[in-house]
Coordinates of C-alpha atoms in Angstrom, one line a residue:
X11 CA 35.1 17.6 1.7
X12 CA 33.3 15.2 -0.8
X13 CA 30.0 16.5 -2.0
X14 CA 28.0 13.7 -0.4
X15 CA 29.6 14.3 3.0
X16 CA 28.6 17.9 2.9
X17 CA 25.0 17.0 2.0
X18 CA 24.6 14.5 4.8
X19 CA 25.5 17.4 7.3
X20 CA 22.4 19.3 6.1
X21 CA 19.7 19.3 8.7
X22 CA 17.7 22.1 7.2
X23 CA 17.5 22.3 3.4
X24 CA 15.7 24.9 1.4
X25 CA 14.3 24.0 -1.9
X26 CA 10.9 23.8 -3.2
X27 CA 6.7 19.9 -4.9
X28 CA 1.4 17.0 -6.0
X29 CA -2.1 14.1 -6.0
X30 CA -6.1 13.2 -6.6
X31 CA -9.1 12.0 -4.9
X32 CA -8.6 8.4 -3.9
X33 CA -11.1 5.7 -4.6
X34 CA -12.5 4.3 -1.4
X35 CA -12.9 0.6 -0.7
X36 CA -15.2 0.3 2.3
X37 CA -16.4 -2.7 4.2
X38 CA -20.2 -3.2 4.1
X39 CA -21.8 -3.6 7.5
X40 CA -25.2 -3.7 9.1
X41 CA -26.0 -2.4 12.6
X42 CA -27.8 -5.0 14.6
X43 CA -29.2 -5.5 18.2
X44 CA -29.7 -8.9 19.7
X45 CA -30.3 -9.9 23.4
X46 CA -29.4 -6.3 24.4
X47 CA -25.9 -6.7 23.0
X48 CA -25.0 -4.3 20.2
X49 CA -23.0 -5.5 17.2
X50 CA -23.0 -4.9 13.6
X51 CA -22.3 -7.2 10.6
X52 CA -19.2 -6.7 8.5
X53 CA -18.9 -8.2 5.0
X54 CA -15.3 -9.2 4.3
X55 CA -13.7 -7.3 1.5
X56 CA -10.7 -8.4 -0.7
X57 CA -7.4 -8.2 1.1
X58 CA -8.9 -8.0 4.6
X59 CA -7.7 -10.1 7.5
X60 CA -9.2 -10.6 11.0
X61 CA -6.3 -8.5 12.3
X62 CA -7.1 -5.6 9.9
X63 CA -10.8 -5.7 10.6
X64 CA -10.1 -5.6 14.4
X65 CA -7.8 -2.6 13.9
X66 CA -10.4 -0.9 11.8
X67 CA -13.1 -1.1 14.5
X68 CA -10.8 -0.8 17.5
X69 CA -11.7 -4.2 18.9
X70 CA -9.5 -7.2 19.7
X71 CA -9.1 -10.3 17.5
X72 CA -10.4 -12.3 20.4
X73 CA -13.6 -10.2 20.4
X74 CA -14.1 -11.2 16.7
X75 CA -13.3 -14.8 17.4
X76 CA -15.7 -14.9 20.3
X77 CA -18.6 -13.8 18.1
X78 CA -17.4 -15.7 15.0
X79 CA -15.7 -19.0 16.0
X80 CA -15.2 -20.1 12.4
X81 CA -13.1 -17.0 11.6
X82 CA -10.2 -18.6 13.6
X83 CA -9.7 -21.0 10.6
X84 CA -10.5 -18.8 7.6
X85 CA -12.5 -15.8 6.4
X86 CA -13.5 -15.5 2.8
X87 CA -14.5 -12.6 0.7
X88 CA -18.2 -11.9 1.1
X89 CA -18.5 -13.8 4.4
X90 CA -20.2 -11.8 7.2
X91 CA -18.7 -11.2 10.7
X92 CA -20.3 -10.0 13.8
X93 CA -18.3 -7.0 15.2
X94 CA -19.0 -5.9 18.8
X95 CA -20.2 -2.3 19.2
X96 CA -17.7 -1.5 21.9
X97 CA -18.1 1.4 24.3
X98 CA -15.8 4.2 23.5
X99 CA -15.8 7.4 21.4
X100 CA -17.8 6.0 18.5
X101 CA -20.7 3.9 17.3
X102 CA -20.7 2.4 13.8
X103 CA -23.7 2.8 11.6
X104 CA -24.6 1.3 8.3
X105 CA -26.4 3.6 5.9
X106 CA -29.9 2.3 5.2
X107 CA -32.2 2.8 2.1
X108 CA -33.6 6.4 1.9
X109 CA -31.4 7.5 4.8
X110 CA -29.9 11.0 4.6
X111 CA -27.3 12.8 6.5
X112 CA -30.0 15.0 8.0
X113 CA -31.9 11.9 9.2
X114 CA -28.8 10.6 10.9
X115 CA -28.1 14.0 12.6
X116 CA -31.7 13.8 14.0
X117 CA -31.4 10.2 15.0
X118 CA -28.1 10.6 16.9
X119 CA -29.0 14.2 18.1
X120 CA -26.0 16.0 16.6
X121 CA -25.2 18.3 13.7
X122 CA -24.3 16.9 10.3
X123 CA -20.9 18.6 10.7
X124 CA -20.1 16.3 13.7
X125 CA -20.6 13.2 11.6
X126 CA -18.6 14.6 8.7
X127 CA -15.8 15.6 11.1
X128 CA -15.1 12.0 12.1
X129 CA -15.6 10.6 8.6
X130 CA -13.2 12.5 6.3
X131 CA -13.9 10.2 3.4
X132 CA -17.7 10.9 3.5
X133 CA -19.2 12.6 0.4
X134 CA -22.2 12.4 -1.8
X135 CA -20.4 9.5 -3.7
X136 CA -19.6 7.5 -0.6
X137 CA -22.8 8.1 1.4
X138 CA -24.5 5.1 -0.1
X139 CA -26.6 2.2 1.2
X140 CA -24.6 -0.4 3.0
X141 CA -21.5 1.8 3.7
X142 CA -20.3 2.1 7.3
X143 CA -19.7 5.4 9.0
X144 CA -18.6 6.4 12.5
X145 CA -20.9 8.2 14.8
X146 CA -19.2 10.3 17.6
X147 CA -20.8 9.9 21.0
X148 CA -19.0 12.8 22.7
X149 CA -17.9 16.3 21.8
X150 CA -21.0 16.8 19.6
X151 CA -23.3 19.8 19.1
X152 CA -27.1 19.9 19.1
X153 CA -28.7 19.2 15.7
X154 CA -30.5 21.9 13.8
X155 CA -34.0 22.4 15.3
X156 CA -36.9 24.7 14.8
X157 CA -37.3 27.1 12.0
X158 CA -37.9 25.8 8.4
X159 CA -37.6 22.0 8.4
X160 CA -37.0 21.8 4.7
X161 CA -34.2 24.4 4.9
X162 CA -32.6 22.5 7.7
X163 CA -32.7 19.3 5.7
X164 CA -31.3 21.0 2.6
X165 CA -28.5 22.7 4.5
X166 CA -27.4 19.5 6.3
X167 CA -27.5 17.2 3.3
X168 CA -25.6 19.8 1.2
X169 CA -22.6 19.2 3.5
X170 CA -21.8 16.0 1.5
X171 CA -21.3 18.2 -1.7
X172 CA -19.2 20.9 0.0
X173 CA -16.0 21.8 -1.8
X174 CA -13.4 22.9 0.8
X175 CA -11.1 25.6 -0.5
X176 CA -7.5 24.5 -0.2
X177 CA -5.1 26.7 1.6
X178 CA -2.3 27.4 -0.8
X179 CA 1.2 26.8 0.5
X180 CA 4.2 29.0 -0.5
X181 CA 7.2 27.3 1.0
X182 CA 6.4 23.6 1.9
X183 CA 7.7 22.7 5.3
X184 CA 8.6 19.0 5.6
X185 CA 10.0 17.0 8.5
X186 CA 12.0 13.9 7.6
X187 CA 12.6 11.8 10.7
X188 CA 14.7 8.6 10.1
X189 CA 16.8 6.4 12.4
X190 CA 20.2 7.5 11.2
X191 CA 21.8 6.2 14.4
X192 CA 21.0 2.7 13.2
X193 CA 23.4 3.2 10.3
X194 CA 26.3 3.8 12.7
X195 CA 25.4 0.9 15.1
X196 CA 24.4 -1.8 12.6
X197 CA 26.3 -0.8 9.4
X198 CA 22.9 -0.4 7.7
X199 CA 23.0 2.4 5.1
X200 CA 19.3 2.2 3.9
X201 CA 18.1 5.2 5.9
X202 CA 21.0 7.4 4.7
X203 CA 20.4 6.2 1.1
X204 CA 16.7 7.1 1.4
X205 CA 17.7 10.5 2.6
X206 CA 20.1 11.0 -0.3
X207 CA 17.5 10.1 -2.8
X208 CA 15.0 12.5 -1.1
X209 CA 17.6 15.3 -1.5
X210 CA 17.9 14.5 -5.2
X211 CA 14.1 15.0 -5.4
X212 CA 14.5 18.4 -3.8
X213 CA 17.1 19.3 -6.4
X214 CA 14.7 18.5 -9.2
X215 CA 11.8 20.2 -7.3
X216 CA 13.8 23.4 -7.1
X217 CA 14.2 23.4 -10.9
X218 CA 10.4 23.4 -11.1
X219 CA 10.3 26.6 -9.0
X220 CA 8.9 24.9 -5.9
X221 CA 10.2 26.0 -2.5
X222 CA 10.7 23.5 0.3
X223 CA 12.1 23.9 3.8
X224 CA 13.3 20.5 4.8
X225 CA 13.9 19.7 8.5
X226 CA 15.8 16.5 9.0
X227 CA 16.2 14.6 12.4
X228 CA 17.6 11.4 13.7
X229 CA 14.8 9.3 15.3
X230 CA 17.2 7.0 17.0
X231 CA 16.5 3.3 17.4
X232 CA 13.6 3.4 19.9
X233 CA 10.9 6.0 20.6
X234 CA 12.7 8.0 23.3
X235 CA 14.7 10.3 21.0
X236 CA 11.7 10.7 18.7
X237 CA 9.4 11.9 21.5
X238 CA 11.9 14.8 22.1
X239 CA 12.1 15.6 18.5
X240 CA 8.3 15.8 18.1
X241 CA 8.1 18.5 20.8
X242 CA 10.3 20.9 18.9
X243 CA 8.5 24.2 18.1
X244 CA 9.4 24.1 14.4
X245 CA 7.5 20.8 13.9
X246 CA 4.2 22.1 15.1
X247 CA 3.2 23.7 11.8
X248 CA 4.8 21.5 9.2
X249 CA 3.0 20.5 6.0
X250 CA 4.3 16.9 5.7
X251 CA 5.7 14.4 8.1
X252 CA 7.8 11.5 6.7
X253 CA 9.6 8.7 8.3
X254 CA 9.7 6.1 11.1
X255 CA 10.9 2.6 10.6
X256 CA 9.9 0.7 13.7
X257 CA 6.4 0.1 15.1
X258 CA 6.8 2.3 18.2
X259 CA 8.2 5.1 16.1
X260 CA 5.4 4.9 13.6
X261 CA 2.7 4.8 16.3
X262 CA 4.2 7.9 18.0
X263 CA 4.5 9.8 14.7
X264 CA 0.9 8.8 13.7
X265 CA -0.5 10.1 17.0
X266 CA 1.4 13.3 16.5
X267 CA 0.0 13.7 13.0
X268 CA -3.5 13.1 14.1
X269 CA -3.3 15.6 17.0
X270 CA -1.8 18.3 14.8
X271 CA -3.8 17.4 11.6
X272 CA -0.6 16.9 9.6
X273 CA -0.3 14.4 6.6
X274 CA 2.0 11.6 7.6
X275 CA 3.8 9.4 5.1
X276 CA 4.9 5.9 6.2
X277 CA 7.6 5.0 3.6
X278 CA 8.9 1.6 4.6
X279 CA 6.8 -0.9 6.5
X280 CA 3.9 -2.9 5.0
X281 CA 2.7 -4.1 8.5
X282 CA 1.4 -0.9 10.1
X283 CA -2.3 -0.6 10.9
X284 CA -2.2 3.1 11.5
X285 CA -4.1 3.9 8.3
X286 CA -7.2 2.1 9.6
X287 CA -7.9 4.9 12.1
X288 CA -5.8 7.9 11.2
X289 CA -7.2 9.9 8.2
X290 CA -3.8 11.6 7.8
X291 CA -1.8 8.5 7.1
X292 CA -0.4 7.5 3.7
X293 CA 1.2 4.1 3.7
X294 CA 3.5 3.7 0.7
X295 CA 4.3 0.0 1.1
X296 CA 1.2 -2.0 0.4
X297 CA 0.1 -4.4 3.2
X298 CA 0.8 -8.0 2.2
X299 CA -2.8 -9.2 2.2
X300 CA -3.8 -6.4 -0.2
X301 CA -0.8 -7.1 -2.4
X302 CA -1.5 -10.8 -2.6
X303 CA -5.2 -10.2 -3.4
X304 CA -4.4 -7.8 -6.2
X305 CA -1.6 -10.0 -7.6
X306 CA -4.0 -13.0 -7.6
X307 CA -6.5 -11.1 -9.7
X308 CA -3.7 -9.9 -12.0
X309 CA -2.6 -13.5 -12.5
X310 CA -6.2 -14.6 -13.3
X311 CA -6.7 -11.8 -15.8
X312 CA -3.5 -12.8 -17.6
X313 CA -3.7 -16.6 -17.4
X314 CA -7.4 -17.6 -16.9
X315 CA -7.5 -19.4 -20.3
X316 CA -4.3 -21.2 -19.8
X317 CA -3.3 -24.6 -18.5
X318 CA -2.4 -23.6 -14.9
X319 CA 0.1 -25.9 -13.0
X320 CA 1.2 -25.3 -9.4
X321 CA 4.7 -26.7 -8.7
X322 CA 4.3 -27.5 -5.0
X323 CA 7.1 -27.3 -2.5
X324 CA 5.8 -28.8 0.8
X325 CA 8.6 -27.5 2.9
X326 CA 8.1 -23.9 2.0
X327 CA 7.8 -21.4 4.9
X328 CA 8.0 -18.2 2.8
X329 CA 5.4 -15.5 2.3
X330 CA 4.5 -17.2 -1.0
X331 CA 2.4 -19.6 1.0
X332 CA -0.1 -16.9 1.8
X333 CA -0.2 -15.8 -1.8
X334 CA -0.9 -19.3 -3.0
X335 CA -3.8 -19.6 -0.6
X336 CA -5.4 -16.4 -2.0
X337 CA -4.8 -17.6 -5.5
X338 CA -6.3 -21.0 -4.9
X339 CA -9.4 -19.4 -3.4
X340 CA -9.8 -17.1 -6.3
X341 CA -9.3 -19.8 -8.9
X342 CA -11.9 -22.0 -7.1
X343 CA -14.4 -19.2 -6.8
X344 CA -14.1 -18.4 -10.5
X345 CA -14.2 -22.2 -11.3
X346 CA -10.9 -22.1 -13.1
X347 CA -9.2 -25.4 -13.1
X348 CA -5.6 -26.0 -12.1
X349 CA -3.2 -28.9 -11.4
X350 CA -0.8 -29.3 -8.5
X351 CA 2.4 -31.3 -9.0
X352 CA 5.0 -31.9 -6.3
X353 CA 8.4 -30.3 -7.2
X354 CA 10.5 -33.4 -6.6
X355 CA 12.8 -35.7 -8.5
X356 CA 9.9 -37.0 -10.6
X357 CA 8.5 -33.6 -11.4
X358 CA 9.6 -33.7 -15.1
X359 CA 7.7 -36.9 -15.8
X360 CA 4.6 -35.7 -14.0
X361 CA 4.8 -32.3 -15.8
X362 CA 4.9 -33.9 -19.2
X363 CA 1.7 -35.8 -18.4
X364 CA -0.1 -32.5 -17.7
X365 CA 1.2 -30.3 -20.5
X366 CA -1.3 -29.0 -23.1
X367 CA -0.5 -28.7 -26.8
X368 CA -3.5 -26.3 -27.3
X369 CA -3.2 -23.9 -24.3
X370 CA -0.4 -21.9 -22.9
X371 CA 1.2 -23.9 -20.0
X372 CA 1.8 -21.5 -17.1
X373 CA 3.7 -22.9 -14.1
X374 CA 3.9 -21.2 -10.7
X375 CA 5.9 -22.5 -7.8
X376 CA 4.5 -22.4 -4.3
X377 CA 7.8 -21.3 -2.9
X378 CA 9.8 -18.1 -3.8
X379 CA 13.3 -19.2 -2.9
X380 CA 16.3 -19.1 -5.2
X381 CA 16.8 -22.9 -4.8
X382 CA 13.2 -23.6 -6.0
X383 CA 13.5 -21.2 -8.9
X384 CA 16.7 -22.8 -10.0
X385 CA 15.3 -26.3 -9.8
X386 CA 12.1 -25.4 -11.5
X387 CA 13.7 -23.6 -14.4
X388 CA 16.0 -26.6 -15.1
X389 CA 12.9 -28.8 -15.5
X390 CA 11.1 -26.3 -17.6
X391 CA 14.0 -25.8 -20.0
X392 CA 14.0 -29.6 -20.5
X393 CA 10.3 -29.6 -21.2
X394 CA 10.6 -26.7 -23.6
X395 CA 13.3 -28.5 -25.5
X396 CA 11.2 -31.6 -25.6
X397 CA 8.1 -29.8 -26.8
X398 CA 9.3 -26.9 -29.1
X399 CA 5.7 -26.3 -30.4
X400 CA 4.2 -26.0 -26.9
X401 CA 3.7 -22.6 -25.2
X402 CA 5.2 -22.1 -21.8
X403 CA 5.1 -19.3 -19.2
X404 CA 6.5 -19.0 -15.7
X405 CA 4.9 -16.8 -13.0
X406 CA 6.5 -15.8 -9.7
X407 CA 7.3 -13.4 -6.9
X408 CA 8.8 -9.9 -6.1
X409 CA 12.1 -11.3 -4.7
X410 CA 12.9 -13.0 -8.0
X411 CA 14.5 -9.6 -8.7
X412 CA 17.0 -10.4 -5.9
X413 CA 17.7 -13.8 -7.4
X414 CA 18.3 -12.1 -10.8
X415 CA 20.8 -9.8 -9.2
X416 CA 22.7 -12.7 -7.6
X417 CA 22.6 -15.0 -10.7
X418 CA 22.9 -12.9 -13.8
X419 CA 22.5 -15.9 -16.1
X420 CA 19.0 -16.4 -14.8
X421 CA 17.8 -13.5 -17.0
X422 CA 18.3 -15.6 -20.2
X423 CA 16.1 -18.3 -18.6
X424 CA 13.5 -15.7 -17.8
X425 CA 13.3 -14.5 -21.4
X426 CA 13.2 -18.1 -22.8
X427 CA 10.4 -19.2 -20.4
X428 CA 8.2 -16.2 -20.9
X429 CA 8.5 -15.3 -17.2
X430 CA 6.4 -12.8 -15.3
X431 CA 6.3 -11.8 -11.7
X432 CA 4.2 -9.4 -9.5
X433 CA 5.8 -6.7 -7.5
X434 CA 5.2 -3.3 -5.8
X435 CA 8.8 -2.0 -6.6
X436 CA 10.6 -2.5 -9.8
X437 CA 13.6 -0.9 -11.6
X438 CA 14.7 -2.0 -15.0
X439 CA 18.4 -1.3 -15.1
X440 CA 18.3 -0.8 -18.9
X441 CA 15.6 1.8 -18.8
X442 CA 16.8 5.4 -19.6
X443 CA 15.3 7.0 -16.5
X444 CA 16.9 4.3 -14.2
X445 CA 20.3 4.8 -15.9
X446 CA 20.0 8.5 -15.5
X447 CA 19.2 8.2 -11.8
X448 CA 22.1 5.8 -11.2
X449 CA 24.5 8.3 -12.9
X450 CA 23.2 11.3 -11.0
X451 CA 23.4 9.4 -7.7
X452 CA 27.0 8.5 -8.3
X453 CA 27.9 12.0 -9.5
X454 CA 26.4 13.6 -6.3
X455 CA 27.5 11.1 -3.7
X456 CA 30.6 9.4 -5.2
X457 CA 29.1 5.9 -4.7
X458 CA 26.7 3.5 -6.3
X459 CA 23.3 2.6 -5.1
X460 CA 23.4 -0.3 -2.6
X461 CA 22.5 -3.6 -4.2
X462 CA 19.3 -4.2 -2.3
X463 CA 15.5 -4.6 -3.0
X464 CA 13.9 -2.2 -3.1
X465 CA 16.4 0.6 -3.9
X466 CA 16.0 3.0 -1.0
X467 CA 17.6 5.9 -2.8
X468 CA 15.0 5.7 -5.6
X469 CA 12.3 5.2 -3.0
X470 CA 13.3 8.4 -1.3
X471 CA 13.3 10.2 -4.7
X472 CA 9.9 8.9 -5.9
X473 CA 8.3 9.7 -2.5
X474 CA 9.7 13.2 -2.5
X475 CA 8.7 14.0 -6.1
X476 CA 5.2 12.7 -5.7
X477 CA 4.1 14.2 -2.4
X478 CA 5.9 17.6 -2.7
X479 CA 4.3 18.2 -6.1
X480 CA 0.9 17.2 -4.6
X481 CA 1.2 19.7 -1.8
X482 CA 2.4 22.4 -4.3
X483 CA -0.5 21.8 -6.7
X484 CA -3.4 21.2 -4.2
X485 CA -2.3 22.6 -0.9
X486 CA -4.1 21.5 2.3
X487 CA -6.7 19.6 0.3
X488 CA -4.3 17.4 -1.6
X489 CA -6.0 14.3 -0.2
X490 CA -9.0 15.1 -2.6
X491 CA -6.7 15.0 -5.6
X492 CA -4.6 11.9 -5.2
X493 CA -5.2 10.5 -8.6
X494 CA -4.8 13.8 -10.5
X495 CA -1.1 14.0 -10.3
X496 CA 0.4 11.9 -13.2
X497 CA 3.8 11.3 -11.7
X498 CA 5.5 8.3 -13.2
X499 CA 7.8 6.7 -10.6
X500 CA 11.2 5.4 -11.4
X501 CA 10.7 2.4 -9.0
X502 CA 7.1 2.8 -7.7
X503 CA 3.8 4.4 -8.7
X504 CA 1.3 5.7 -6.3
X505 CA -2.4 4.6 -6.3
X506 CA -3.7 5.6 -2.9
X507 CA -7.1 4.4 -1.8
X508 CA -8.8 5.3 1.5
X509 CA -9.3 2.2 3.6
X510 CA -12.6 3.3 5.1
X511 CA -14.6 6.5 5.7
X512 CA -12.7 7.5 8.8
X513 CA -9.2 6.2 8.1
X514 CA -6.2 7.0 5.9
X515 CA -4.8 5.7 2.6
X516 CA -2.7 2.8 1.5
X517 CA -0.9 2.5 -1.8
X518 CA -2.4 -0.2 -3.9
X519 CA 0.0 0.0 -6.8
X520 CA 1.0 -3.3 -8.4
X521 CA 3.3 -4.1 -11.4
X522 CA 3.4 -7.3 -13.4
X523 CA 6.9 -7.6 -15.0
X524 CA 7.1 -9.5 -18.3
X525 CA 10.3 -11.0 -19.7
X526 CA 9.3 -11.4 -23.3
X527 CA 10.8 -13.9 -25.8
X528 CA 12.2 -11.0 -27.9
X529 CA 14.4 -10.1 -24.9
X530 CA 12.4 -7.0 -24.0
X531 CA 11.0 -6.3 -20.5
X532 CA 7.6 -4.8 -20.0
X533 CA 6.4 -3.1 -16.8
X534 CA 2.6 -3.3 -16.7
X535 CA 0.1 -2.1 -14.0
X536 CA -1.6 -5.1 -12.4
X537 CA -5.4 -5.1 -12.8

């Protein structure tokens, strides 16, 4: 039996794996009462959408639109939205000047522990003026009363500085639940390849002396099979839950992780909103609005002193449209000038009229398709030939990696045009660590990695190496050490930040990939 066939039959694997306290990025809000209707004011942060804000506060988009009619068109960073204070399990409170945890416990008639319990991200560093916290309105205990008032204050306020001792874990128990059945019905091998990469991580983890008990299950295509899996006795005390591909599966696994207080890693989708209300969630794939926002700032940091030219494609219906909107808003807010030129048959002449001999000329298309990239590079090569003393740069999108794989000749154009693009995932096939992984994968499974973006085998490996080492190093309190593990991913790095005081974490990693004129490729963290 081939080695890879044997490994795919494993449903329980025994091997033995690390992270640091995440920076929080919290919405600012103010509690307000008007005409006997409770609402609070939320200040829009970078990367936030109406959808995300609604999910964060457990209200509907229509509720927000009703109180903020202009938000139907656009919301901007720093704008203030009225959010209804809905009846339910929580109120939302904004910390006021000189307010303390003890003062809040007295105001809402509960112990400080009750407030901390529903705000896992709350600490002395995050208990600051203007930050929003949840206040539970049921299942609370009476506040400290009587006795020495100063002692009660000191005891309650000290909760924000409490260091919780982690429970060390000997053998790390992990449940990996993926829709393997999909591979049989749709000839889609991504889930199997992710699993194979995860197994390679376990191999390397074992060499570090870390013990892991891996439980692997088929989630099926819907949620029916998954619900049965989650009832199994052996899953009730696991240390990590990983998997889910579809929305109904992710919601079910998220609910399970919240009930059982188990860390849950969502490895694939960027569209889930579970992190906004589940403190146990770790979303590996950055939500698109957050990615666009960070990519826009990375672009501005790199090119703010350049001659910026947008090559406009009016028929574009790609995700690049949303990125361009964010970029334009940031350029306008920072009063950085740019020119827009239609990418048509007369583009070359219009471009020549806008080129600068003194500044670097950076061109970014408003569409990320292969056809647009091919058309644009043709024009830019002509311009570079006509103006050999001018400086050119080309900036673009994550799926340009796919275009490079399809059209190998494009890499020469990328080097020549000083090309850069932003991305969450990146593998440089010439890098030693990438070559080594490719060779190891072939040796173990008798096949090459599938030519797709991202590489699911490497994603499985990176995710396994990062999280298992976190749990091994920091035990049950690894969420307080997310930035302390210096794992350098082959395809992705991890920079988890808590989305609010009561929610989970999203990965905010960003690479800017530079194709340099000396034919070298640089992978830089976007800032």
